[in-house]
Short mmCIF file of C-alpha atoms in Angstrom, two decimals:
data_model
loop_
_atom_site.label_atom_id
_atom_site.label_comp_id
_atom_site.label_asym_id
_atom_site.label_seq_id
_atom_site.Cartn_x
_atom_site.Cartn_y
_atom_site.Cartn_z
CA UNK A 149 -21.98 1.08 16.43
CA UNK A 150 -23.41 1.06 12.81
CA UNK A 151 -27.12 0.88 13.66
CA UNK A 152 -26.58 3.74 16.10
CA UNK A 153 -24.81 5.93 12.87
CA UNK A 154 -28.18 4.79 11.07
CA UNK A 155 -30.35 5.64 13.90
CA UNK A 156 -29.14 8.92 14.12
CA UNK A 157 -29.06 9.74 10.34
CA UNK A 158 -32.63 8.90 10.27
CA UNK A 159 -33.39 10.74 13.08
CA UNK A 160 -32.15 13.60 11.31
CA UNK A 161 -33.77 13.12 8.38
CA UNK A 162 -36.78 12.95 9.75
CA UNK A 163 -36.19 16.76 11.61
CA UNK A 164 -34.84 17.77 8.35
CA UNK A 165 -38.54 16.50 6.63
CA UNK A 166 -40.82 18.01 9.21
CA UNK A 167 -38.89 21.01 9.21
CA UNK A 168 -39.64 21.81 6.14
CA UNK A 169 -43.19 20.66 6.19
CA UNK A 170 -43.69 23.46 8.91
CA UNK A 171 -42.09 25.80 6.78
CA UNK A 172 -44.05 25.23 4.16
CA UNK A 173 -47.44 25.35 6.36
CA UNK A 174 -46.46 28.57 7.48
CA UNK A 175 -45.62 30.18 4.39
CA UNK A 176 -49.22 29.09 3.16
CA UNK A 177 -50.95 30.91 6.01
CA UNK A 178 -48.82 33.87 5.69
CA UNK A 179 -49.81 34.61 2.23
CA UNK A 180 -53.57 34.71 2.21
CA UNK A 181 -55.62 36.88 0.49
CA UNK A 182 -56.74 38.28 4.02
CA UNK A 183 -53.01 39.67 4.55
CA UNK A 184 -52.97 38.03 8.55
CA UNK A 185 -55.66 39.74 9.57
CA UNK A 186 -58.18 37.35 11.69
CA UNK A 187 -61.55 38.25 13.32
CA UNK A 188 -61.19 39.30 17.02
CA UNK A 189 -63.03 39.64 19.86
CA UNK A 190 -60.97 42.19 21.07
CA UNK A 191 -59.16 44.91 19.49
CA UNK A 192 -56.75 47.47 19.57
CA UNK A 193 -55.04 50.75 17.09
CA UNK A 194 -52.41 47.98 16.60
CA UNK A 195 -54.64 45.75 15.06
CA UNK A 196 -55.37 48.06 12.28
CA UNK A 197 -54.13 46.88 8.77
CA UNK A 198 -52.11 49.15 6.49
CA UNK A 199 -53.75 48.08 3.41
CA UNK A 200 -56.71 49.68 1.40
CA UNK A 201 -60.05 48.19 3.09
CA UNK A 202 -60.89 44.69 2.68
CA UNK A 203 -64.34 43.19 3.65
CA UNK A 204 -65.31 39.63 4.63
CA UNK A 205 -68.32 37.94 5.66
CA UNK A 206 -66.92 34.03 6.11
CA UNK A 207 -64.81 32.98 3.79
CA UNK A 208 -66.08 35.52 1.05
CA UNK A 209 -64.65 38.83 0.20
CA UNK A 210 -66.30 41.50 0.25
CA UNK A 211 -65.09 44.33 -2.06
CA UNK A 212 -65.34 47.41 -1.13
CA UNK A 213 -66.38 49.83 -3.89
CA UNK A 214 -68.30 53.23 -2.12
CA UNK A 215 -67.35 54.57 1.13
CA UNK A 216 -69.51 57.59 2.05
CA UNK A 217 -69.53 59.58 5.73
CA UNK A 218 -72.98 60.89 6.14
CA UNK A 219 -73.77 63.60 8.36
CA UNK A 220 -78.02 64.09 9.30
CA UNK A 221 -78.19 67.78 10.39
CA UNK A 222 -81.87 66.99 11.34
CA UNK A 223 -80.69 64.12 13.62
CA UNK A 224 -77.41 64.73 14.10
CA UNK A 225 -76.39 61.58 13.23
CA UNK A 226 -73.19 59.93 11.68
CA UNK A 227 -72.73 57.27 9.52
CA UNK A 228 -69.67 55.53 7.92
CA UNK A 229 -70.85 53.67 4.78
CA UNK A 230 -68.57 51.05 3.66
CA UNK A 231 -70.24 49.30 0.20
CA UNK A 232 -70.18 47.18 -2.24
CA UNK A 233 -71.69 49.20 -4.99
CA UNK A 234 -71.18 52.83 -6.50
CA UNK A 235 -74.28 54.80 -6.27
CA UNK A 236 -75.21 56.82 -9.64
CA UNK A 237 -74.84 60.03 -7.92
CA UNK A 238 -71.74 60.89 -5.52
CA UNK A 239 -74.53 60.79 -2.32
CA UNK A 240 -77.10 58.66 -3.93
CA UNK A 241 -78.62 55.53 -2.65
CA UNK A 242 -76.80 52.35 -2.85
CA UNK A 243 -79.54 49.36 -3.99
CA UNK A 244 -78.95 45.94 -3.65
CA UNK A 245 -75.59 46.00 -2.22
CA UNK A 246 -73.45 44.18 0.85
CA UNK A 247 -72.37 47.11 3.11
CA UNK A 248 -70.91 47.40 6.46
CA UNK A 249 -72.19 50.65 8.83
CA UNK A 250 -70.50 52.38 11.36
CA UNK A 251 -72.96 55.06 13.27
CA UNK A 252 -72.86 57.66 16.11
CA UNK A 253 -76.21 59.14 17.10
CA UNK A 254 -76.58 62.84 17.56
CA UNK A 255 -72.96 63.75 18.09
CA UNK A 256 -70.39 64.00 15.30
CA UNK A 257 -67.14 61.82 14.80
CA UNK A 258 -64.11 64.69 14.42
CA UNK A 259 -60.77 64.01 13.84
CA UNK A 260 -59.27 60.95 16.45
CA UNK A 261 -59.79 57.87 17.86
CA UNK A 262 -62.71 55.74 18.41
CA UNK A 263 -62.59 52.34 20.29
CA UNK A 264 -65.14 49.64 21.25
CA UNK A 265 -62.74 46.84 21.98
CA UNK A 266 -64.94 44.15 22.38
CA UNK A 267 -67.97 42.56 21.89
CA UNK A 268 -68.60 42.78 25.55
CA UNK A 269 -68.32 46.96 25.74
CA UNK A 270 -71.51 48.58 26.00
CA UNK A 271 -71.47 52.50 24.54
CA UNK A 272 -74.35 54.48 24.11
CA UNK A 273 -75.10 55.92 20.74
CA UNK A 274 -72.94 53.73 19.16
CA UNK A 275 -74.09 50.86 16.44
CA UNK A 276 -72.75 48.89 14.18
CA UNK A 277 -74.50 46.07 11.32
CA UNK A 278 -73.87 44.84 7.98
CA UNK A 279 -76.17 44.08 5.37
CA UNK A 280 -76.32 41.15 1.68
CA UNK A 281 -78.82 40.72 -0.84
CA UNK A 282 -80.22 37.36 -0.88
CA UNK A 283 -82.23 37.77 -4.42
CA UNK A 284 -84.33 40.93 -4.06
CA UNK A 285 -84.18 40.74 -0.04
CA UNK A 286 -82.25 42.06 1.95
CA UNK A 287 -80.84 40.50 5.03
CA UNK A 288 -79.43 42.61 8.35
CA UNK A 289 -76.97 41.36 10.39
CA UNK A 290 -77.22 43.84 13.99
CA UNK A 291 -74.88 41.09 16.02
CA UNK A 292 -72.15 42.32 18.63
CA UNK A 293 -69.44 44.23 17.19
CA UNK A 294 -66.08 45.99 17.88
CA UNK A 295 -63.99 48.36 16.81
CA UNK A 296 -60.88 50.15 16.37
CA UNK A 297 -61.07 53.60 14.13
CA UNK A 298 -58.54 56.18 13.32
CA UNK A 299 -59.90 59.75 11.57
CA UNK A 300 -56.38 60.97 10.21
CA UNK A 301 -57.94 63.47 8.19
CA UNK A 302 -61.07 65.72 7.36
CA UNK A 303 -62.15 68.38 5.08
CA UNK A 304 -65.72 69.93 4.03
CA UNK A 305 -65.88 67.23 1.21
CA UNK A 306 -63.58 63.63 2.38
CA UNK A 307 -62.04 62.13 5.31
CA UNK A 308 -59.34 59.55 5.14
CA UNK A 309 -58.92 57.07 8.11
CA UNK A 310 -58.09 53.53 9.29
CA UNK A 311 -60.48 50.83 10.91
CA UNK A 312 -61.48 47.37 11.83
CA UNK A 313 -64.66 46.13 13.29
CA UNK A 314 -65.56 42.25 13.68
CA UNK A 315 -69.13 41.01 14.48
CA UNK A 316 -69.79 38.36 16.42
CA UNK A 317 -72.07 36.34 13.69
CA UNK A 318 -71.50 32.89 12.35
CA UNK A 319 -69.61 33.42 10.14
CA UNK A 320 -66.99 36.08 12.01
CA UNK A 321 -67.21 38.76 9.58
CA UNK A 322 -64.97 42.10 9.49
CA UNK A 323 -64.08 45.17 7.55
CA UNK A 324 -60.40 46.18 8.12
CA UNK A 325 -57.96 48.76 6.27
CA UNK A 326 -57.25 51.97 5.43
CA UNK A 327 -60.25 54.41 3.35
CA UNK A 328 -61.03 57.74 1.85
CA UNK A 329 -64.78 58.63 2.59
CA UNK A 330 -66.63 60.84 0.67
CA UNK A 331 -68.53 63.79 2.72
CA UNK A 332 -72.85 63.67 2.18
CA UNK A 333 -74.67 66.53 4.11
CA UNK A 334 -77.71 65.31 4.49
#
């Protein structure tokens, strides 16, 4: 009858340990700097972080310092500009940066919702790419992408809105959060 007491008093021990050794596990995971958000091949609106926009190519951060919206009259082209460097005029040129680029050809992006979900989704006029400095070169990424984007507001001069967009590179990179863009006519 004893050894069955101890049996069971181990046993329980034992639950009691590995409890809390998931517990712990989980708490780590919870609390990384990337705030649960995981590169997807698929995504939704409900994906979309509410935290000011985070970058990361791999493992590295990528902070995100300039976010322009340029709109080519000429072209008609739109561009979202997410970057890692402030140019030295509000619509300058960003040199030697890492920046992430959202762009519609010839139409412009109002006030909604835009969705590639997946890799897989073909839409025309569409691209996305990202782009680091190795030394003095740079070095384009134009992989398969997706994304989820949400225009909540627009004026002449900024437009706030929420997004995330993973490329299918190596290293899963992704851009995800909530921004303020500064308006360049072009």
């Amino acid at each position: 009858m004893n050894i069955y007491k101890i049996l069971l008093n181990v046993i329980f021990i034992a639950l009691l340990i590995f409890g809390c050794k998931k517990q712990e596990i989980k708490e780590q995971t919870t609390s990384s700097g990337k705030e649960n958000i995981t590169w997807k091949e698929v995504v939704n609106f409900n994906d979309i972080p509410d935290f000011p926009i985070r970058g990361y190519i791999g493992d590295k951060e990528i902070k995100i310092e300039y976010i322009n919206f340029e709109r080519w009259r000429g072209s008609g082209d739109n561009t979202f500009y997410f970057s890692s460097k402030k140019p030295q005029n509000k619509c300058g040129a960003v040199v030697k940066d890492t920046a992430f680029r959202l762009t519609k050809a010839n139409k412009n992006f109002e006030e909604q919702e835009f969705i590639k979900e997946s890799f897989n989704t073909a839409l025309d006029g569409y691209g996305a790419d990202f782009h680091v400095y190795v030394g003095e070169e740079s070095k384009d990424f134009s992989v398969p992408w997706n994304c989820a984007l949400k225009i909540d507001y627009m004026d002449e001069t900024k437009l706030q809105g929420k997004i995330i967009m993973c490329f299918k590179d190596e290293k899963k990179s992704w851009i995800a959060g909530s921004f303020e863009a500064i308006i360049c006519n072009y």
